[in-house]
Short mmCIF file of C-alpha atoms in Angstrom, two decimals:
data_model
loop_
_atom_site.label_atom_id
_atom_site.label_comp_id
_atom_site.label_asym_id
_atom_site.label_seq_id
_atom_site.Cartn_x
_atom_site.Cartn_y
_atom_site.Cartn_z
CA UNK G 974 -7.00 -62.31 -38.08
CA UNK G 975 -9.49 -61.80 -35.63
CA UNK G 976 -10.37 -58.22 -34.29
CA UNK G 977 -10.19 -57.14 -30.89
CA UNK G 978 -13.92 -55.52 -30.44
CA UNK G 979 -15.29 -53.80 -27.34
CA UNK G 980 -18.89 -53.70 -27.57
CA UNK G 981 -19.31 -51.93 -24.56
CA UNK G 982 -17.66 -48.82 -25.99
CA UNK G 983 -20.51 -48.27 -28.58
CA UNK G 984 -22.50 -46.72 -25.18
CA UNK G 985 -23.07 -42.97 -25.98
CA UNK G 986 -21.29 -42.53 -22.37
CA UNK G 987 -18.29 -43.21 -24.16
CA UNK G 988 -18.47 -40.89 -27.22
CA UNK G 989 -15.99 -38.15 -27.88
CA UNK G 990 -16.92 -34.94 -27.24
CA UNK G 991 -15.51 -33.66 -30.26
CA UNK G 992 -17.65 -33.95 -33.18
CA UNK G 993 -16.42 -31.78 -36.26
CA UNK G 994 -14.57 -33.40 -39.09
CA UNK G 995 -12.15 -30.07 -38.49
CA UNK G 996 -9.77 -29.59 -35.24
CA UNK G 997 -11.75 -27.90 -32.41
CA UNK G 998 -10.67 -25.26 -29.95
CA UNK G 999 -11.61 -27.68 -27.06
CA UNK G 1000 -9.75 -30.24 -28.63
CA UNK G 1001 -6.54 -28.20 -28.71
CA UNK G 1002 -6.55 -27.27 -25.10
CA UNK G 1003 -8.39 -29.88 -23.41
CA UNK G 1004 -7.44 -33.17 -25.59
CA UNK G 1005 -4.09 -32.02 -26.43
CA UNK G 1006 -2.93 -29.67 -23.67
CA UNK G 1007 -4.66 -29.98 -20.26
CA UNK G 1008 -5.83 -33.71 -20.41
CA UNK G 1009 -2.42 -35.20 -20.96
CA UNK G 1010 -1.07 -33.27 -18.25
CA UNK G 1011 -1.90 -35.53 -15.74
CA UNK G 1012 -0.35 -38.42 -17.09
CA UNK G 1013 2.98 -36.73 -18.38
CA UNK G 1014 3.58 -34.65 -14.99
CA UNK G 1015 3.42 -38.19 -13.10
CA UNK G 1016 6.04 -39.78 -15.89
CA UNK G 1017 8.04 -36.31 -15.62
CA UNK G 1018 8.82 -36.61 -12.14
CA UNK G 1019 9.50 -40.11 -12.12
CA UNK G 1020 12.00 -39.64 -14.81
CA UNK G 1021 13.78 -36.96 -12.93
CA UNK G 1022 13.43 -38.13 -9.28
CA UNK G 1023 12.50 -42.02 -9.25
CA UNK G 1024 16.31 -42.53 -9.37
CA UNK G 1025 16.90 -40.14 -6.69
CA UNK G 1026 14.57 -42.01 -4.34
CA UNK G 1027 16.21 -45.17 -5.12
CA UNK G 1028 19.77 -43.85 -4.74
CA UNK G 1029 19.16 -41.22 -1.92
CA UNK G 1030 15.84 -42.20 0.08
CA UNK G 1031 16.31 -45.95 0.03
CA UNK G 1032 19.94 -46.29 -0.31
CA UNK G 1033 19.92 -48.88 -2.99
CA UNK G 1034 23.39 -47.91 -4.56
CA UNK G 1035 24.82 -50.57 -2.58
CA UNK G 1036 22.76 -53.48 -2.94
CA UNK G 1037 24.63 -56.20 -4.80
CA UNK G 1038 27.56 -54.00 -4.81
CA UNK G 1039 25.94 -51.82 -7.08
CA UNK G 1040 24.73 -54.20 -9.69
CA UNK G 1041 21.00 -54.11 -8.68
CA UNK G 1042 20.34 -50.63 -9.58
CA UNK G 1043 22.47 -51.36 -12.87
CA UNK G 1044 20.57 -54.63 -13.85
CA UNK G 1045 16.95 -54.26 -12.97
CA UNK G 1046 16.28 -50.95 -15.10
CA UNK G 1047 18.01 -53.06 -17.88
CA UNK G 1048 16.05 -56.06 -17.47
CA UNK G 1049 12.79 -54.35 -16.93
CA UNK G 1050 13.30 -52.59 -20.12
CA UNK G 1051 13.41 -55.57 -21.83
CA UNK G 1052 10.03 -56.64 -20.53
CA UNK G 1053 8.87 -53.16 -21.33
CA UNK G 1054 10.12 -53.30 -25.03
CA UNK G 1055 8.26 -56.57 -25.31
CA UNK G 1056 4.96 -55.33 -23.81
CA UNK G 1057 5.49 -52.47 -26.55
CA UNK G 1058 5.38 -54.79 -29.40
CA UNK G 1059 2.28 -56.70 -27.99
CA UNK G 1060 0.80 -53.07 -27.35
CA UNK G 1061 1.54 -52.09 -30.96
CA UNK G 1062 -0.09 -55.35 -31.87
CA UNK G 1063 -3.16 -54.97 -30.15
CA UNK G 1064 -3.63 -51.47 -31.19
CA UNK G 1065 -3.54 -52.02 -34.75
CA UNK G 1066 -6.09 -54.77 -34.72
CA UNK G 1067 -8.53 -53.20 -32.40
CA UNK G 1068 -11.39 -51.84 -34.08
CA UNK G 1069 -14.23 -49.98 -31.96
CA UNK G 1070 -16.52 -47.31 -32.52
CA UNK G 1071 -14.18 -45.15 -30.40
CA UNK G 1072 -11.06 -45.89 -32.40
CA UNK G 1073 -8.25 -48.36 -32.17
CA UNK G 1074 -5.81 -46.31 -29.88
CA UNK G 1075 -7.97 -43.95 -27.92
CA UNK G 1076 -9.74 -46.74 -25.90
CA UNK G 1077 -6.62 -47.63 -24.22
CA UNK G 1078 -6.62 -44.36 -22.50
CA UNK G 1079 -9.61 -45.53 -20.42
CA UNK G 1080 -7.78 -48.33 -19.06
CA UNK G 1081 -4.56 -46.32 -18.61
CA UNK G 1082 -6.41 -43.60 -16.63
CA UNK G 1083 -7.12 -46.52 -13.65
CA UNK G 1084 -4.02 -48.39 -14.08
CA UNK G 1085 -1.85 -45.06 -13.80
CA UNK G 1086 -2.55 -43.89 -10.12
CA UNK G 1087 -2.40 -47.48 -8.63
CA UNK G 1088 0.81 -48.45 -9.99
CA UNK G 1089 2.07 -44.63 -9.24
CA UNK G 1090 1.79 -45.18 -5.58
CA UNK G 1091 3.07 -48.61 -5.38
CA UNK G 1092 6.48 -47.32 -6.59
CA UNK G 1093 7.22 -45.53 -3.96
CA UNK G 1094 5.64 -47.80 -0.91
CA UNK G 1095 8.51 -50.02 -0.61
CA UNK G 1096 8.93 -52.03 2.15
CA UNK G 1097 12.36 -51.65 3.87
CA UNK G 1098 12.46 -54.14 6.82
CA UNK G 1099 13.68 -56.77 4.25
CA UNK G 1100 16.51 -56.31 1.70
CA UNK G 1101 15.01 -59.33 -0.32
CA UNK G 1102 11.40 -58.16 -0.09
CA UNK G 1103 12.64 -54.40 -1.12
CA UNK G 1104 14.23 -55.63 -4.28
CA UNK G 1105 11.09 -57.82 -5.35
CA UNK G 1106 8.92 -55.08 -4.61
CA UNK G 1107 11.16 -52.53 -6.21
CA UNK G 1108 11.00 -54.71 -9.66
CA UNK G 1109 7.55 -55.61 -9.51
CA UNK G 1110 6.19 -51.92 -8.84
CA UNK G 1111 8.57 -50.45 -11.61
CA UNK G 1112 7.22 -53.00 -14.24
CA UNK G 1113 3.63 -52.72 -13.21
CA UNK G 1114 4.09 -48.65 -13.84
CA UNK G 1115 6.16 -48.94 -17.02
CA UNK G 1116 5.74 -52.06 -18.55
CA UNK G 1117 1.83 -52.14 -18.14
CA UNK G 1118 0.40 -48.88 -17.29
CA UNK G 1119 2.40 -46.26 -18.83
CA UNK G 1120 3.04 -48.52 -21.93
CA UNK G 1121 -0.91 -48.58 -22.33
CA UNK G 1122 -0.88 -44.96 -21.86
CA UNK G 1123 2.18 -43.96 -23.93
CA UNK G 1124 1.39 -45.88 -26.85
CA UNK G 1125 -2.38 -44.81 -27.33
CA UNK G 1126 -1.66 -41.25 -26.36
CA UNK G 1127 1.14 -40.89 -28.91
CA UNK G 1128 -1.06 -42.05 -31.79
CA UNK G 1129 -3.27 -39.45 -31.14
CA UNK G 1130 -1.98 -36.91 -33.19
CA UNK G 1131 -1.17 -38.87 -36.06
CA UNK G 1132 -4.51 -40.35 -36.13
CA UNK G 1133 -6.42 -36.96 -35.29
CA UNK G 1134 -6.55 -35.84 -39.31
CA UNK G 1135 -5.05 -35.65 -42.65
CA UNK G 1136 -4.72 -31.96 -42.77
CA UNK G 1137 -1.15 -31.56 -41.95
CA UNK G 1138 -1.64 -28.02 -40.87
CA UNK G 1139 -4.12 -28.81 -38.24
CA UNK G 1140 -2.15 -32.16 -37.40
CA UNK G 1141 1.00 -29.89 -37.04
CA UNK G 1142 -1.15 -27.58 -34.45
CA UNK G 1143 -2.35 -30.53 -32.21
CA UNK G 1144 1.39 -31.76 -32.64
CA UNK G 1145 2.80 -28.27 -30.76
CA UNK G 1146 0.02 -28.50 -28.21
CA UNK G 1147 0.61 -31.84 -27.61
CA UNK G 1148 4.00 -31.13 -26.70
CA UNK G 1149 3.17 -27.98 -24.54
CA UNK G 1150 1.58 -30.31 -22.15
CA UNK G 1151 4.94 -32.29 -22.17
CA UNK G 1152 7.50 -29.22 -22.27
CA UNK G 1153 5.88 -26.42 -20.41
CA UNK G 1154 3.04 -28.02 -17.93
CA UNK G 1155 5.58 -30.89 -16.82
CA UNK G 1156 8.59 -28.56 -17.27
CA UNK G 1157 7.39 -25.91 -15.07
CA UNK G 1158 6.51 -28.14 -12.20
CA UNK G 1159 9.06 -30.56 -12.43
CA UNK G 1160 12.20 -28.36 -13.39
CA UNK G 1161 11.09 -25.24 -11.32
CA UNK G 1162 8.68 -25.69 -8.52
CA UNK G 1163 9.99 -29.31 -7.70
CA UNK G 1164 13.68 -28.04 -6.98
CA UNK G 1165 13.06 -24.78 -5.55
CA UNK G 1166 9.90 -25.73 -3.09
CA UNK G 1167 9.22 -29.54 -2.97
CA UNK G 1168 12.38 -31.21 -2.70
CA UNK G 1169 14.12 -29.10 0.14
CA UNK G 1170 10.85 -30.26 2.04
CA UNK G 1171 11.28 -34.04 0.87
CA UNK G 1172 14.81 -34.52 1.90
CA UNK G 1173 15.19 -38.13 2.10
CA UNK G 1174 11.82 -38.56 4.09
CA UNK G 1175 10.19 -41.38 2.80
CA UNK G 1176 6.63 -40.62 3.95
CA UNK G 1177 6.76 -37.67 2.29
CA UNK G 1178 7.89 -38.75 -1.13
CA UNK G 1179 5.02 -41.19 -0.79
CA UNK G 1180 2.51 -38.52 0.04
CA UNK G 1181 3.90 -36.52 -3.13
CA UNK G 1182 4.06 -39.58 -5.15
CA UNK G 1183 0.13 -40.24 -4.10
CA UNK G 1184 -1.18 -37.02 -4.93
CA UNK G 1185 0.50 -36.84 -8.51
CA UNK G 1186 -0.83 -40.62 -9.18
CA UNK G 1187 -4.60 -39.48 -8.26
CA UNK G 1188 -4.50 -36.38 -10.37
CA UNK G 1189 -3.75 -38.55 -13.56
CA UNK G 1190 -7.07 -40.20 -13.39
CA UNK G 1191 -9.67 -37.39 -14.07
CA UNK G 1192 -6.80 -35.26 -16.31
CA UNK G 1193 -6.46 -38.75 -18.66
CA UNK G 1194 -10.30 -39.03 -18.78
CA UNK G 1195 -10.52 -35.49 -20.09
CA UNK G 1196 -7.91 -36.62 -22.86
CA UNK G 1197 -10.14 -39.47 -23.45
CA UNK G 1198 -13.03 -37.44 -24.06
CA UNK G 1199 -11.55 -34.46 -26.09
CA UNK G 1200 -9.64 -36.47 -28.91
CA UNK G 1201 -11.01 -38.06 -32.19
CA UNK G 1202 -9.61 -40.51 -34.43
CA UNK G 1203 -10.53 -39.08 -37.72
CA UNK G 1204 -8.10 -40.93 -39.63
CA UNK G 1205 -9.47 -44.23 -38.67
CA UNK G 1206 -12.89 -43.41 -39.02
CA UNK G 1207 -11.55 -42.59 -42.77
CA UNK G 1208 -10.93 -46.48 -43.12
CA UNK G 1209 -14.03 -47.67 -40.90
CA UNK G 1210 -15.60 -49.35 -44.12
CA UNK G 1211 -12.35 -50.81 -45.67
CA UNK G 1212 -11.85 -54.39 -44.56
CA UNK G 1213 -8.61 -55.16 -46.77
CA UNK G 1214 -6.45 -53.44 -44.22
CA UNK G 1215 -7.24 -55.99 -41.13
CA UNK G 1216 -5.92 -58.81 -43.31
CA UNK G 1217 -2.37 -57.39 -43.12
CA UNK G 1218 -0.18 -59.14 -40.71
CA UNK G 1219 1.85 -57.41 -38.05
CA UNK G 1220 4.91 -58.86 -39.70
CA UNK G 1221 3.93 -57.18 -42.79
CA UNK G 1222 3.75 -54.02 -40.95
CA UNK G 1223 6.88 -54.40 -39.36
CA UNK G 1224 8.53 -54.94 -42.38
CA UNK G 1225 7.18 -51.89 -44.18
CA UNK G 1226 8.22 -49.63 -41.16
CA UNK G 1227 11.82 -51.09 -41.40
CA UNK G 1228 12.69 -51.11 -45.12
CA UNK G 1229 11.39 -47.68 -45.58
CA UNK G 1230 14.52 -45.01 -45.55
CA UNK G 1231 12.56 -42.40 -43.90
CA UNK G 1232 11.19 -44.31 -41.20
CA UNK G 1233 14.16 -45.89 -40.44
CA UNK G 1234 16.17 -42.76 -40.53
CA UNK G 1235 13.41 -40.95 -38.57
CA UNK G 1236 13.32 -43.83 -35.86
CA UNK G 1237 17.19 -43.85 -35.64
CA UNK G 1238 17.47 -40.16 -35.14
CA UNK G 1239 14.98 -40.53 -32.33
CA UNK G 1240 16.98 -43.21 -30.77
CA UNK G 1241 20.40 -41.20 -30.86
CA UNK G 1242 18.59 -38.06 -29.40
CA UNK G 1243 16.96 -40.49 -27.07
CA UNK G 1244 20.28 -41.63 -25.58
CA UNK G 1245 21.42 -37.93 -25.21
CA UNK G 1246 18.58 -36.52 -23.45
CA UNK G 1247 17.83 -39.43 -20.90
CA UNK G 1248 21.47 -39.53 -19.85
CA UNK G 1249 20.88 -35.50 -19.29
CA UNK G 1250 17.44 -35.82 -17.25
CA UNK G 1251 19.04 -38.78 -15.06
CA UNK G 1252 22.22 -36.48 -14.34
CA UNK G 1253 20.11 -33.12 -13.85
CA UNK G 1254 19.55 -33.34 -10.05
CA UNK G 1255 23.01 -34.52 -9.52
CA UNK G 1256 24.96 -32.01 -11.59
CA UNK G 1257 22.95 -29.36 -9.74
CA UNK G 1258 23.61 -30.78 -6.55
CA UNK G 1259 27.09 -31.44 -6.66
CA UNK G 1260 28.80 -29.83 -9.77
CA UNK G 1261 27.10 -26.55 -10.18
CA UNK G 1262 25.53 -25.87 -6.96
CA UNK G 1263 25.13 -27.33 -3.48
CA UNK G 1264 22.46 -30.23 -2.40
CA UNK G 1265 18.74 -29.31 -2.88
CA UNK G 1266 19.80 -25.49 -2.33
CA UNK G 1267 16.49 -24.47 -4.08
CA UNK G 1268 18.08 -22.16 -6.56
CA UNK G 1269 20.73 -23.96 -8.69
CA UNK G 1270 18.22 -26.53 -10.57
CA UNK G 1271 15.50 -23.83 -10.77
CA UNK G 1272 18.30 -21.33 -12.24
CA UNK G 1273 18.99 -23.79 -15.20
CA UNK G 1274 15.32 -24.80 -15.62
CA UNK G 1275 14.45 -21.19 -15.89
CA UNK G 1276 17.00 -19.93 -18.05
CA UNK G 1277 17.17 -23.05 -20.17
CA UNK G 1278 13.50 -23.24 -20.27
CA UNK G 1279 12.52 -19.77 -21.38
CA UNK G 1280 12.98 -20.60 -25.21
CA UNK G 1281 10.25 -23.42 -24.86
CA UNK G 1282 7.59 -20.73 -23.77
CA UNK G 1283 8.61 -18.66 -26.82
CA UNK G 1284 8.75 -21.57 -29.40
CA UNK G 1285 5.15 -22.23 -28.61
CA UNK G 1286 4.40 -19.15 -31.00
CA UNK G 1287 7.45 -19.13 -33.59
CA UNK G 1288 8.07 -22.60 -34.44
CA UNK G 1289 4.86 -23.76 -36.09
CA UNK G 1290 4.89 -20.61 -38.63
CA UNK G 1291 8.62 -21.29 -39.46
CA UNK G 1292 8.38 -24.90 -39.95
CA UNK G 1293 5.33 -23.96 -42.64
CA UNK G 1294 8.07 -21.58 -43.97
CA UNK G 1295 11.26 -23.57 -44.09
CA UNK G 1296 9.87 -27.31 -43.71
CA UNK G 1297 9.88 -29.42 -40.66
CA UNK G 1298 12.88 -31.50 -41.35
CA UNK G 1299 14.99 -28.27 -42.34
CA UNK G 1300 13.97 -26.17 -39.19
CA UNK G 1301 14.56 -28.96 -37.14
CA UNK G 1302 18.14 -29.84 -38.69
CA UNK G 1303 19.02 -25.87 -38.27
CA UNK G 1304 18.07 -26.38 -34.24
CA UNK G 1305 20.31 -29.16 -33.84
CA UNK G 1306 23.28 -26.71 -34.78
CA UNK G 1307 22.53 -24.48 -31.86
CA UNK G 1308 21.82 -27.51 -29.67
CA UNK G 1309 25.15 -28.93 -30.09
CA UNK G 1310 26.99 -25.49 -29.79
CA UNK G 1311 24.94 -24.74 -26.56
CA UNK G 1312 25.88 -28.12 -24.92
CA UNK G 1313 29.50 -27.20 -26.04
CA UNK G 1314 29.46 -23.99 -24.15
CA UNK G 1315 28.26 -25.48 -21.22
CA UNK G 1316 30.84 -28.34 -20.97
CA UNK G 1317 34.00 -25.74 -21.31
CA UNK G 1318 32.90 -24.39 -18.34
CA UNK G 1319 30.42 -26.44 -16.14
CA UNK G 1320 31.06 -24.94 -13.18
CA UNK G 1321 30.32 -21.29 -14.24
CA UNK G 1322 26.88 -20.44 -13.45
CA UNK G 1323 26.61 -17.36 -16.00
CA UNK G 1324 28.26 -19.79 -19.06
CA UNK G 1325 26.33 -22.58 -18.06
CA UNK G 1326 23.00 -20.41 -18.18
CA UNK G 1327 23.93 -19.16 -21.48
CA UNK G 1328 24.57 -22.40 -23.07
CA UNK G 1329 21.33 -23.76 -21.83
CA UNK G 1330 19.47 -20.84 -23.28
CA UNK G 1331 21.43 -21.35 -26.70
CA UNK G 1332 20.69 -25.10 -26.49
CA UNK G 1333 16.83 -25.04 -26.09
CA UNK G 1334 16.35 -22.47 -28.88
CA UNK G 1335 18.22 -25.06 -30.80
CA UNK G 1336 15.90 -27.94 -29.28
CA UNK G 1337 12.62 -26.10 -30.03
CA UNK G 1338 11.99 -27.71 -33.60
CA UNK G 1339 12.39 -31.14 -32.36
CA UNK G 1340 10.29 -30.78 -29.41
CA UNK G 1341 7.06 -29.19 -31.04
CA UNK G 1342 7.18 -31.04 -34.55
CA UNK G 1343 8.87 -34.12 -34.48
CA UNK G 1344 5.44 -35.96 -33.91
CA UNK G 1345 3.83 -33.93 -36.85
CA UNK G 1346 7.15 -35.14 -39.02
CA UNK G 1347 6.37 -38.91 -38.03
CA UNK G 1348 2.78 -38.29 -38.87
CA UNK G 1349 3.70 -37.46 -42.30
CA UNK G 1350 5.72 -40.40 -42.44
CA UNK G 1351 3.01 -42.46 -41.57
CA UNK G 1352 0.78 -41.35 -44.52
CA UNK G 1353 4.22 -41.72 -46.74
CA UNK G 1354 4.08 -45.30 -45.69
CA UNK G 1355 0.25 -45.70 -46.29
CA UNK G 1356 1.02 -44.37 -49.74
CA UNK G 1357 3.85 -46.47 -50.56
CA UNK G 1358 2.19 -49.99 -49.07
CA UNK G 1359 -1.33 -49.39 -49.33
CA UNK G 1360 -1.95 -49.75 -45.60
CA UNK G 1361 -1.41 -48.47 -42.20
CA UNK G 1362 1.38 -48.88 -39.78
CA UNK G 1363 0.44 -46.82 -36.64
CA UNK G 1364 0.67 -49.46 -33.79
CA UNK G 1365 3.64 -51.29 -35.50
CA UNK G 1366 6.08 -48.15 -35.88
CA UNK G 1367 4.64 -46.65 -32.53
CA UNK G 1368 5.74 -49.81 -30.59
CA UNK G 1369 9.19 -49.41 -32.16
CA UNK G 1370 9.07 -45.54 -31.23
CA UNK G 1371 8.10 -46.79 -27.43
CA UNK G 1372 10.50 -49.64 -27.35
CA UNK G 1373 13.33 -46.76 -27.99
CA UNK G 1374 12.01 -44.58 -25.34
CA UNK G 1375 11.60 -47.39 -22.88
CA UNK G 1376 14.95 -49.38 -24.01
CA UNK G 1377 17.28 -46.54 -23.91
CA UNK G 1378 15.65 -45.16 -20.69
CA UNK G 1379 16.55 -48.39 -18.77
CA UNK G 1380 20.06 -48.71 -20.44
CA UNK G 1381 20.97 -45.36 -19.74
CA UNK G 1382 19.42 -45.67 -15.89
CA UNK G 1383 21.42 -48.67 -15.59
CA UNK G 1384 24.74 -47.37 -16.89
CA UNK G 1385 24.31 -44.16 -14.88
CA UNK G 1386 23.87 -46.14 -11.78
CA UNK G 1387 26.82 -48.36 -12.02
CA UNK G 1388 29.12 -45.27 -12.84
CA UNK G 1389 27.67 -43.81 -9.83
CA UNK G 1390 28.96 -46.69 -8.24
CA UNK G 1391 31.95 -47.44 -9.52
CA UNK G 1392 33.22 -43.73 -9.33
CA UNK G 1393 32.68 -43.60 -5.60
CA UNK G 1394 29.03 -41.75 -5.31
CA UNK G 1395 28.44 -41.18 -1.58
CA UNK G 1396 24.66 -41.13 -0.77
CA UNK G 1397 23.19 -38.09 1.67
CA UNK G 1398 22.47 -39.18 5.05
CA UNK G 1399 19.88 -38.37 7.71
CA UNK G 1400 21.29 -36.66 10.75
CA UNK G 1401 19.02 -35.66 13.82
CA UNK G 1402 15.94 -35.02 10.94
CA UNK G 1403 18.06 -33.07 8.49
CA UNK G 1404 19.48 -34.20 5.36
CA UNK G 1405 23.50 -33.99 5.05
CA UNK G 1406 25.14 -34.27 1.68
CA UNK G 1407 28.81 -35.72 0.94
CA UNK G 1408 31.41 -34.04 -0.79
CA UNK G 1409 31.77 -36.28 -3.89
CA UNK G 1410 34.75 -37.67 -5.28
CA UNK G 1411 36.08 -35.83 -8.90
CA UNK G 1412 35.68 -38.78 -10.58
CA UNK G 1413 31.56 -38.75 -9.89
CA UNK G 1414 31.70 -34.84 -10.70
CA UNK G 1415 33.22 -35.64 -14.04
CA UNK G 1416 31.07 -38.32 -14.94
CA UNK G 1417 27.86 -36.18 -13.99
CA UNK G 1418 29.15 -33.57 -15.88
CA UNK G 1419 29.47 -35.56 -19.28
CA UNK G 1420 26.32 -37.04 -18.95
CA UNK G 1421 24.61 -33.54 -18.29
CA UNK G 1422 26.52 -31.55 -21.31
CA UNK G 1423 29.01 -33.35 -22.70
CA UNK G 1424 27.25 -36.32 -24.69
CA UNK G 1425 24.69 -34.26 -26.36
CA UNK G 1426 27.65 -32.05 -28.39
CA UNK G 1427 28.11 -35.76 -30.29
CA UNK G 1428 24.55 -36.56 -30.47
CA UNK G 1429 23.56 -33.19 -31.87
CA UNK G 1430 26.12 -33.84 -34.79
CA UNK G 1431 24.76 -37.51 -35.46
CA UNK G 1432 21.24 -36.29 -35.83
CA UNK G 1433 22.07 -33.72 -37.93
CA UNK G 1434 23.45 -35.91 -40.27
CA UNK G 1435 20.31 -38.47 -40.27
CA UNK G 1436 17.96 -35.45 -40.77
CA UNK G 1437 19.66 -34.97 -44.08
CA UNK G 1438 17.94 -38.23 -45.20
CA UNK G 1439 14.55 -37.29 -44.02
CA UNK G 1440 12.93 -35.49 -46.95
CA UNK G 1441 9.20 -36.92 -46.37
CA UNK G 1442 7.61 -33.57 -46.84
CA UNK G 1443 8.29 -33.43 -50.58
CA UNK G 1444 5.33 -34.37 -52.55
CA UNK G 1445 3.33 -35.42 -49.47
CA UNK G 1446 0.29 -33.53 -50.51
CA UNK G 1447 -0.05 -35.41 -53.53
CA UNK G 1448 0.47 -38.51 -51.78
CA UNK G 1449 -2.52 -37.79 -49.65
CA UNK G 1450 -4.45 -37.07 -52.45
CA UNK G 1451 -3.80 -40.36 -53.94
CA UNK G 1452 -4.81 -42.35 -50.57
CA UNK G 1453 -7.96 -40.65 -50.51
CA UNK G 1454 -8.44 -41.71 -54.16
CA UNK G 1455 -7.75 -45.14 -53.43
CA UNK G 1456 -10.00 -45.06 -50.36
CA UNK G 1457 -12.89 -43.94 -52.28
CA UNK G 1458 -12.55 -46.45 -54.85
CA UNK G 1459 -12.53 -49.23 -52.45
CA UNK G 1460 -15.98 -47.94 -50.91
CA UNK G 1461 -17.39 -47.74 -54.53
CA UNK G 1462 -16.68 -51.30 -55.13
#
């Protein structure tokens, strides 16, 4: 099978600034914390507020009787799923001096700002043109630009090193970028300072999107130059792996118990978290507080997010002592309990804040060590099959993310429409929000705090079947021995 090569990447200008065979400080802080912040921040803002822009600013809830905002995200995610498979294939058949996944961070750095801005510059003088623009810009960002970034970014931890402890540390730093940096700005600063200023004024939303999109370019370049694919470099002299077909790789992924259960766990968890994230703004605006009051969403995010800050120092030592799987399973017990507390009194600020605090303590292991657990499973599959499946497995992981995101967005939007959601209006330059029907409030409450009670129970059961850490060190030693034997032939 012909490999994809990029000779121009051999130039010294494209070389990684990370030279050591062991993890470096700047690798942690720049490559896995600061660098990813730009793209992840842009994506986090879109995940939380793009649907609000569609429903409240562009008022697309009524287009095609409400069917447009249900159908187009689902259709778009089918396209996105296809491009994820293609991207997984491309990554697994790319061989450059800079690695097989990392080079695509360069391409993403250019595409993200362009497509991010296009998402918001929607013309409104013609409904047909508006619909076409929304669909095209959405797919250019998610099916192209963010797929390229997300696939390569998510493979950086598994391909960074064989050292399980160092890999775990990088996984923690990687998730700090997602949870702390994106979380602080999106969940705290945005509802308190930004959203009240934006209102439903389109020009202000476009300016906000332009700033975040452009910021992604230099930060993504920092991620590229401060990461290193040590695992890929190990196999640089082994050519047999390139004869493995993508179909064989997919079969190896889908027929392994550990990987199958891990991906199923991620699928169930993602359903709950996606619907919760989509419903957050609506829940704070119409159930727990008032429209863009600048306080409610900030309070929920601050109290619920405090454990995420504490977890930076606590999770990895606990994972080393009790095991990543065991700690994650115990966490989901608290996760479900916290969600249940919120569900019992969804309009009581104190009770909701207590529940959110408990829930986010339970979510710490999942947030910080999941990618390290997946990296362990990659090594297990290499030991079992004799070849790597990084791109194939990551394509399924990414398909779950995008497909569930599209389905959840479509389902949530049609539920908004069918339960009678009333979009806010702009009166004399002032945003005026309507009183929502009880059916709308009940639906939003279930999506935000009810569903995750159910998904946490399912995930706990699935984790009991993911004991991949047992005997991992011996498997890694055997992989190293096989590699040395091939090199000596």
